[in-house]
Short mmCIF file of C-alpha atoms and ligand atoms in Angstrom, two decimals:
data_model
loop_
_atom_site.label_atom_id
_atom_site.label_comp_id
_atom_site.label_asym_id
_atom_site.label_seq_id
_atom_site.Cartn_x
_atom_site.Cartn_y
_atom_site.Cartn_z
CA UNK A 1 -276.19 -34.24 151.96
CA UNK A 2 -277.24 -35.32 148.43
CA UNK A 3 -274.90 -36.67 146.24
CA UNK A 4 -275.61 -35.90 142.46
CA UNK A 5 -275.48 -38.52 140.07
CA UNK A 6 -272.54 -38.67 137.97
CA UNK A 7 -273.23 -40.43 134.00
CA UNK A 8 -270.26 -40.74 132.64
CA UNK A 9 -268.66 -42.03 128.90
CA UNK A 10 -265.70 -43.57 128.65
CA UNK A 11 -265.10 -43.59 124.95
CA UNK A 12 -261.90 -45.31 124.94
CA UNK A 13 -260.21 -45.86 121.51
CA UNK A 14 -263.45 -44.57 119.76
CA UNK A 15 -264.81 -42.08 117.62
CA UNK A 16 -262.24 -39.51 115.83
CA UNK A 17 -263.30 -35.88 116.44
CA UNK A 18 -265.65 -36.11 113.03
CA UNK A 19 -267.27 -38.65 114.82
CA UNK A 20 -267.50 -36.75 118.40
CA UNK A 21 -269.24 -34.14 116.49
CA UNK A 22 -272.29 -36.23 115.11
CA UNK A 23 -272.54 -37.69 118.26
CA UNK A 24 -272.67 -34.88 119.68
CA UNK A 25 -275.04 -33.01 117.39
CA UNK A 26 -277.36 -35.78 118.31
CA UNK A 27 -276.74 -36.03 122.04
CA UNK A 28 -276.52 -32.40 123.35
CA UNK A 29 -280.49 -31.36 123.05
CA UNK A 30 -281.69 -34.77 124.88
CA UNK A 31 -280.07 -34.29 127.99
CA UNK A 32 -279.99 -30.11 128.01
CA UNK A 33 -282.79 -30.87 131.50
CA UNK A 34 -280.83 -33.83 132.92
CA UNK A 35 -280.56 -33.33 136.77
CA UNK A 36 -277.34 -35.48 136.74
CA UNK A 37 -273.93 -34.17 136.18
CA UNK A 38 -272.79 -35.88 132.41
CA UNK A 39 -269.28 -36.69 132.10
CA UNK A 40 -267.90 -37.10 128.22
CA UNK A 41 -264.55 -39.46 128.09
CA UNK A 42 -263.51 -38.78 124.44
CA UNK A 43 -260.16 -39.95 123.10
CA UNK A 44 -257.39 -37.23 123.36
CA UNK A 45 -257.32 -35.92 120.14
CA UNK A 46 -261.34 -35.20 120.02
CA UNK A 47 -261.21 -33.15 123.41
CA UNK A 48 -260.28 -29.77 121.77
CA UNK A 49 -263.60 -30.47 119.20
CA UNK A 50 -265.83 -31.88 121.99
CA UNK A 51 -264.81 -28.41 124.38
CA UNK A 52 -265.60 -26.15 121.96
CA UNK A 53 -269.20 -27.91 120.88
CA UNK A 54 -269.77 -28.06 124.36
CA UNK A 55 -269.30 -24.81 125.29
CA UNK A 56 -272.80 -23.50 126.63
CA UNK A 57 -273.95 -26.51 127.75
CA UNK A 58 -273.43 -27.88 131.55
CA UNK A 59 -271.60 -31.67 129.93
CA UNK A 60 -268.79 -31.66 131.44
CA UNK A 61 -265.30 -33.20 129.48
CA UNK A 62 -262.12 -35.54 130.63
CA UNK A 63 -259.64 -37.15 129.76
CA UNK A 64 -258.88 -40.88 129.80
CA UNK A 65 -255.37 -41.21 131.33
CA UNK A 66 -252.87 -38.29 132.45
CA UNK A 67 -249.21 -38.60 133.00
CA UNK A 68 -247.66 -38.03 136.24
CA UNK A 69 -245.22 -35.45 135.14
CA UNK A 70 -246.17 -31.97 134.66
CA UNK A 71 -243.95 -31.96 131.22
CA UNK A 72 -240.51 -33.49 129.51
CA UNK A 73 -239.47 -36.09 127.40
CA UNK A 74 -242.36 -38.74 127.84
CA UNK A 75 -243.29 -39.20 124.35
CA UNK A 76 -246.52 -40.17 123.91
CA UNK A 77 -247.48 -39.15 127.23
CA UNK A 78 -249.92 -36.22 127.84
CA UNK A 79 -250.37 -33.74 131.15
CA UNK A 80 -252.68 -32.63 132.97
CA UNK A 81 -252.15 -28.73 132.38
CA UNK A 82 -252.54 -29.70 128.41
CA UNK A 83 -255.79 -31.20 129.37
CA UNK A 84 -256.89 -28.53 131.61
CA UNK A 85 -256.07 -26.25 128.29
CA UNK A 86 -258.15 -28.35 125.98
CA UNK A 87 -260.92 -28.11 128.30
CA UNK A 88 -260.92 -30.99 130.81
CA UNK A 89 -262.36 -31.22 134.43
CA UNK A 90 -262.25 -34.84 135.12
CA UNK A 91 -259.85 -37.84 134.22
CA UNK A 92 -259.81 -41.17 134.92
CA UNK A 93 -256.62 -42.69 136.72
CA UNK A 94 -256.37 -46.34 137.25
CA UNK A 95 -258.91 -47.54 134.23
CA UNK A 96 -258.31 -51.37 134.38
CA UNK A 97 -257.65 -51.27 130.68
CA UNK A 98 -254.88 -48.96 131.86
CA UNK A 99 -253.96 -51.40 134.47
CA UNK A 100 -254.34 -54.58 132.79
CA UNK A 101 -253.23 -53.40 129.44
CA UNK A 102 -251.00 -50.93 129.42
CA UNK A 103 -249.26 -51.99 132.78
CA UNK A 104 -250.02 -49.12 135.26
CA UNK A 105 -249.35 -50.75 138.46
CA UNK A 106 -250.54 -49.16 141.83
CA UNK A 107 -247.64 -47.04 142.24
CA UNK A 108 -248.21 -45.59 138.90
CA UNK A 109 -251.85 -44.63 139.00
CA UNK A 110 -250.72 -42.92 143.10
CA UNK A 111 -248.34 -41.01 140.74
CA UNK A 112 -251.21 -40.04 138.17
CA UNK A 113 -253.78 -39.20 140.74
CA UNK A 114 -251.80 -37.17 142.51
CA UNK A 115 -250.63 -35.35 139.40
CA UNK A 116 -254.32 -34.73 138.34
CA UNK A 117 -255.02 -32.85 141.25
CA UNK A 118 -251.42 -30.81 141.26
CA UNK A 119 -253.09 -29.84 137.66
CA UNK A 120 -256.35 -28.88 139.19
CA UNK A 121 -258.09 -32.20 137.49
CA UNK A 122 -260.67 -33.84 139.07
CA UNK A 123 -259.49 -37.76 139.59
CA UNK A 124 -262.19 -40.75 138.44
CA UNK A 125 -260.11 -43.65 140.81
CA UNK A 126 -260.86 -47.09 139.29
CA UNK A 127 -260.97 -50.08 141.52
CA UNK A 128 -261.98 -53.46 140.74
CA UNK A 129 -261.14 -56.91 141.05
CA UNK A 130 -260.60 -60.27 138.04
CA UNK A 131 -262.99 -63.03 137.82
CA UNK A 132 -260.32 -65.06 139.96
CA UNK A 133 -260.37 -62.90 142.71
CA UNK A 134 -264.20 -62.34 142.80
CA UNK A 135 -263.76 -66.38 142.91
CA UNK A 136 -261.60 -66.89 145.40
CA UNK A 137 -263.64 -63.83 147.64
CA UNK A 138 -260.97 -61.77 147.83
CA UNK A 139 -262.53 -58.94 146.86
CA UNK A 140 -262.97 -56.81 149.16
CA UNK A 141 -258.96 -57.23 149.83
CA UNK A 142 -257.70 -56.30 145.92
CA UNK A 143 -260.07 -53.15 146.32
CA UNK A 144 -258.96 -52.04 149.36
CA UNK A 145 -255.14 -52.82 148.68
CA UNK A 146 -256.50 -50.65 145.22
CA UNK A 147 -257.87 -47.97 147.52
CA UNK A 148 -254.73 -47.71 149.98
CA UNK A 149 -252.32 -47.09 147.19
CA UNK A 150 -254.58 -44.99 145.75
CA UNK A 151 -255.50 -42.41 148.38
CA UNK A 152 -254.41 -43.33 151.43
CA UNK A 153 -251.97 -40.00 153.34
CA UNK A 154 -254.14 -37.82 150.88
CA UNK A 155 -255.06 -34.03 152.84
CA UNK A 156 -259.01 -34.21 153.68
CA UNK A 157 -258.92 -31.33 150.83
CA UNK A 158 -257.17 -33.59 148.39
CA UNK A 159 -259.19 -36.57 149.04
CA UNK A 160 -262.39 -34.72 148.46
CA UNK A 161 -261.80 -33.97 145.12
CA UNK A 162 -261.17 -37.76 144.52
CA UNK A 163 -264.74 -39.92 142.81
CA UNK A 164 -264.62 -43.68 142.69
CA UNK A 165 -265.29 -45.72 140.19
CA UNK A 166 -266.22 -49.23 141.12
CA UNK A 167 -265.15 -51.40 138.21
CA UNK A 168 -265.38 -55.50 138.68
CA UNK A 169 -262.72 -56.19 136.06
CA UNK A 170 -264.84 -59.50 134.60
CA UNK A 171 -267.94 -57.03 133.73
CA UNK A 172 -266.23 -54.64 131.54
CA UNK A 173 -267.09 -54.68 127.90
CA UNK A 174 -268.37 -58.77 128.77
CA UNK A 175 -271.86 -58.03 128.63
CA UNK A 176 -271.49 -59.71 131.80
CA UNK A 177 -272.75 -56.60 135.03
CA UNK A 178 -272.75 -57.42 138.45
CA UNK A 179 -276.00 -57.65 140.19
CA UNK A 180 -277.58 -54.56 141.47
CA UNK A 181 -276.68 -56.36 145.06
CA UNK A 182 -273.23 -57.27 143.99
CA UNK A 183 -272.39 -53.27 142.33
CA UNK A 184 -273.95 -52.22 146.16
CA UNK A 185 -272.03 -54.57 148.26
CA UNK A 186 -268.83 -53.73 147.28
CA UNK A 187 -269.73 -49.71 146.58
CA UNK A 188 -270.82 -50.09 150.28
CA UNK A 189 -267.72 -51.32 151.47
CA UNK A 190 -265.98 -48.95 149.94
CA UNK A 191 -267.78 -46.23 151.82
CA UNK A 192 -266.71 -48.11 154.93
CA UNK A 193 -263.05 -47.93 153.98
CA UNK A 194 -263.47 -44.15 153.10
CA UNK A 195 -264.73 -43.87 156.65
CA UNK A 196 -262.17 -46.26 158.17
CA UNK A 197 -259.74 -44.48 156.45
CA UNK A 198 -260.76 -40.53 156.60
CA UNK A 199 -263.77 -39.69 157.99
CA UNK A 200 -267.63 -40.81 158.22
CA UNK A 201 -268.23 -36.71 156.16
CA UNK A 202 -265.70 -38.03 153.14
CA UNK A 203 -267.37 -41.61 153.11
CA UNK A 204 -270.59 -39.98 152.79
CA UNK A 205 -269.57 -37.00 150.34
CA UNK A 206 -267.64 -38.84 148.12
CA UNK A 207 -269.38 -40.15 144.69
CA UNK A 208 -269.03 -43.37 143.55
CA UNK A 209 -269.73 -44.68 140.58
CA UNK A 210 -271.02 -48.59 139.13
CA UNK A 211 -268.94 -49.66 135.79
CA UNK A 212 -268.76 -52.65 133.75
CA UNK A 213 -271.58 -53.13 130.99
CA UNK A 214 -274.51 -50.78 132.15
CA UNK A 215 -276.66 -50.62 129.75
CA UNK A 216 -280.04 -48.92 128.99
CA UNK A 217 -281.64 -51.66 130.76
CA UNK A 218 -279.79 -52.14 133.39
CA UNK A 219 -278.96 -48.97 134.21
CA UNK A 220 -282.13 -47.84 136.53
CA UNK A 221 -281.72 -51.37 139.31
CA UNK A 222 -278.23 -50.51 139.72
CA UNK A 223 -278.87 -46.79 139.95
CA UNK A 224 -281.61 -47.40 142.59
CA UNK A 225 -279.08 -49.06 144.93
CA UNK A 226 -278.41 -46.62 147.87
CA UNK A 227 -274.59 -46.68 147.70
CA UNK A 228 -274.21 -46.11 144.30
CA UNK A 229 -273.93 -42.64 142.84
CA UNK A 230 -273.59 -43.00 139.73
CA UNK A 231 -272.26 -44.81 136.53
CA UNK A 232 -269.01 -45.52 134.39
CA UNK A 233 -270.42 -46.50 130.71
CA UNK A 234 -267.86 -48.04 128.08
CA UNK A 235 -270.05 -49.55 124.99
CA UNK A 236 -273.16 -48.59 125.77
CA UNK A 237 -271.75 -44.47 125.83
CA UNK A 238 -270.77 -44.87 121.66
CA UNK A 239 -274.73 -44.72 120.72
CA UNK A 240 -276.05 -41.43 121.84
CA UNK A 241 -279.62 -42.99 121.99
CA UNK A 242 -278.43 -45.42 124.47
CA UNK A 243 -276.34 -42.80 126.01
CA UNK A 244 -279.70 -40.53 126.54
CA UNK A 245 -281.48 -43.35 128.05
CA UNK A 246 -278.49 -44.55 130.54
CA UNK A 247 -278.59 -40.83 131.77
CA UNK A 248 -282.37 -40.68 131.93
CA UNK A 249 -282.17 -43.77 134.11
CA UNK A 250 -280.30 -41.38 136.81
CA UNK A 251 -283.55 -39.32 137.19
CA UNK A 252 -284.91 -39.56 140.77
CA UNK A 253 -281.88 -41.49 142.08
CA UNK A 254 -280.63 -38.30 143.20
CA UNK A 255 -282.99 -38.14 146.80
CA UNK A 256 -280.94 -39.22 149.23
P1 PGA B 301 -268.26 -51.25 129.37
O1 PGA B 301 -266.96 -50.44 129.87
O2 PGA B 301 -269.47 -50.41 129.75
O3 PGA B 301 -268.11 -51.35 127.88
O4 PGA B 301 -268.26 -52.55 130.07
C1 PGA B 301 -266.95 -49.78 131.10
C2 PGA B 301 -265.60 -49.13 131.33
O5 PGA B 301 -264.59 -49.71 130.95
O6 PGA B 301 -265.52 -48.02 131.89
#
């Protein structure tokens, strides 16, 4: 079966809803015959703009971080049934800014994924290791132990609903991108765990996407690769020039 590309923007702490708007004034009418799905990550207070401008138009909208409980006294915190309201289908869990950051540990982002799908939210899984573990070769071992805590004893329904997003930690915003060989290795071994771990089906269903500084000219070797299904754009997402030619760069990757 074909897995569609997925483009997707991760704005993070970018662009106020006045913002959102010119981008997406500019944006919308270049991609309206894209054959990959487009993902906008906006900032949670320019969702509720974004939705509405969007509205007629297949770009799809999420959210950048969900808590894990459905409501309370988490100030600060936002859930995934307020993001379903404001329009969401996706969010990420696991970001390594989130991780790194902000101190979501594995437990955490379990918590997170599993409340995006109680909410009926899509989950974007992060994995991805630090310069010292890519060093040292390990990995293959912090993605899988990333991987495990994230999905594993997940229903077969569950876990389909579940994309990865393949995110070596020393690429993002660096400028620095793994090789097209390096983004395909470890995308490749991640369809082995998938397999390991549920079934050959899920491992070949399931969409996973490159991150960490894909850029316009970058963005067509890495999409080429067979594993890869897809990409995670920080940066290069803020321009929607660039953005327009990242997604172009998904045309024809789609035949497999
Ligand atoms: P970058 O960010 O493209 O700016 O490296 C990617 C990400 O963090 O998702």
């Amino acid at each position: 079966m074909a897995r569609r590309p997925l483009m997707a923007g991760n704005w993070k702490m970018n662009k106020t809803p006045s913002e959102t708007e010119a981008f997406l004034a500019t944006f919308v009418g270049h991609v309206r015959d894209a054959s990959a799905e487009i993902l906008l990550i906006p900032a949670f207070p320019s969702l509720d703009r974004a939705h509405r401008l969007l509205a007629g138009t297949r770009i799809q909208l999420g959210a950048q971080d969900v808590h894990s409980e459905p409501n309370g006294a988490y100030t600060g915190a936002v859930s995934g049934e307020m993001l379903r309201d404001v329009g969401c289908t996706y969010v990420l869990v696991g970001h390594s800014e989130r991780r790194h950051v902000f101190g979501d540990d594995d437990e955490r982002v379990r918590a997170k994924l599993e409340a995006a799908l109680r909410s009926g939210l899509l989950p974007i899984l992060c994995v991805g290791e630090r310069l010292d573990a890519r060093r040292a070769e390990a990995t293959e071992e912090v993605v899988s132990k990333q991987l495990r805590t994230g999905m594993d004893g997940l229903s077969v329904d569950d876990a389909n609903r579940v994309t990865i997003a393949y995110e070596p930690v020393w690429a993002i915003g660096t400028g620095e991108t793994a090789t097209p060989d390096q983004a395909q290795e470890t995308i490749r071994f991640i369809r082995q765990w998938l397999e390991g771990s549920f079934s050959a089906d899920l491992a070949e269903t399931t969409r996973i996407l490159y991150g960490g500084s894909v850029k316009p000219d970058n963005a067509a070797a890495l999409l080429a690769q067979p594993d890869l299904d897809g990409a995670l754009v920080g940066g290069a997402s803020l321009d929607p020039e660039s953005f327009v030619r990242i997604v172009a760069a998904a045309e024809g990757s789609d035949a497999r």
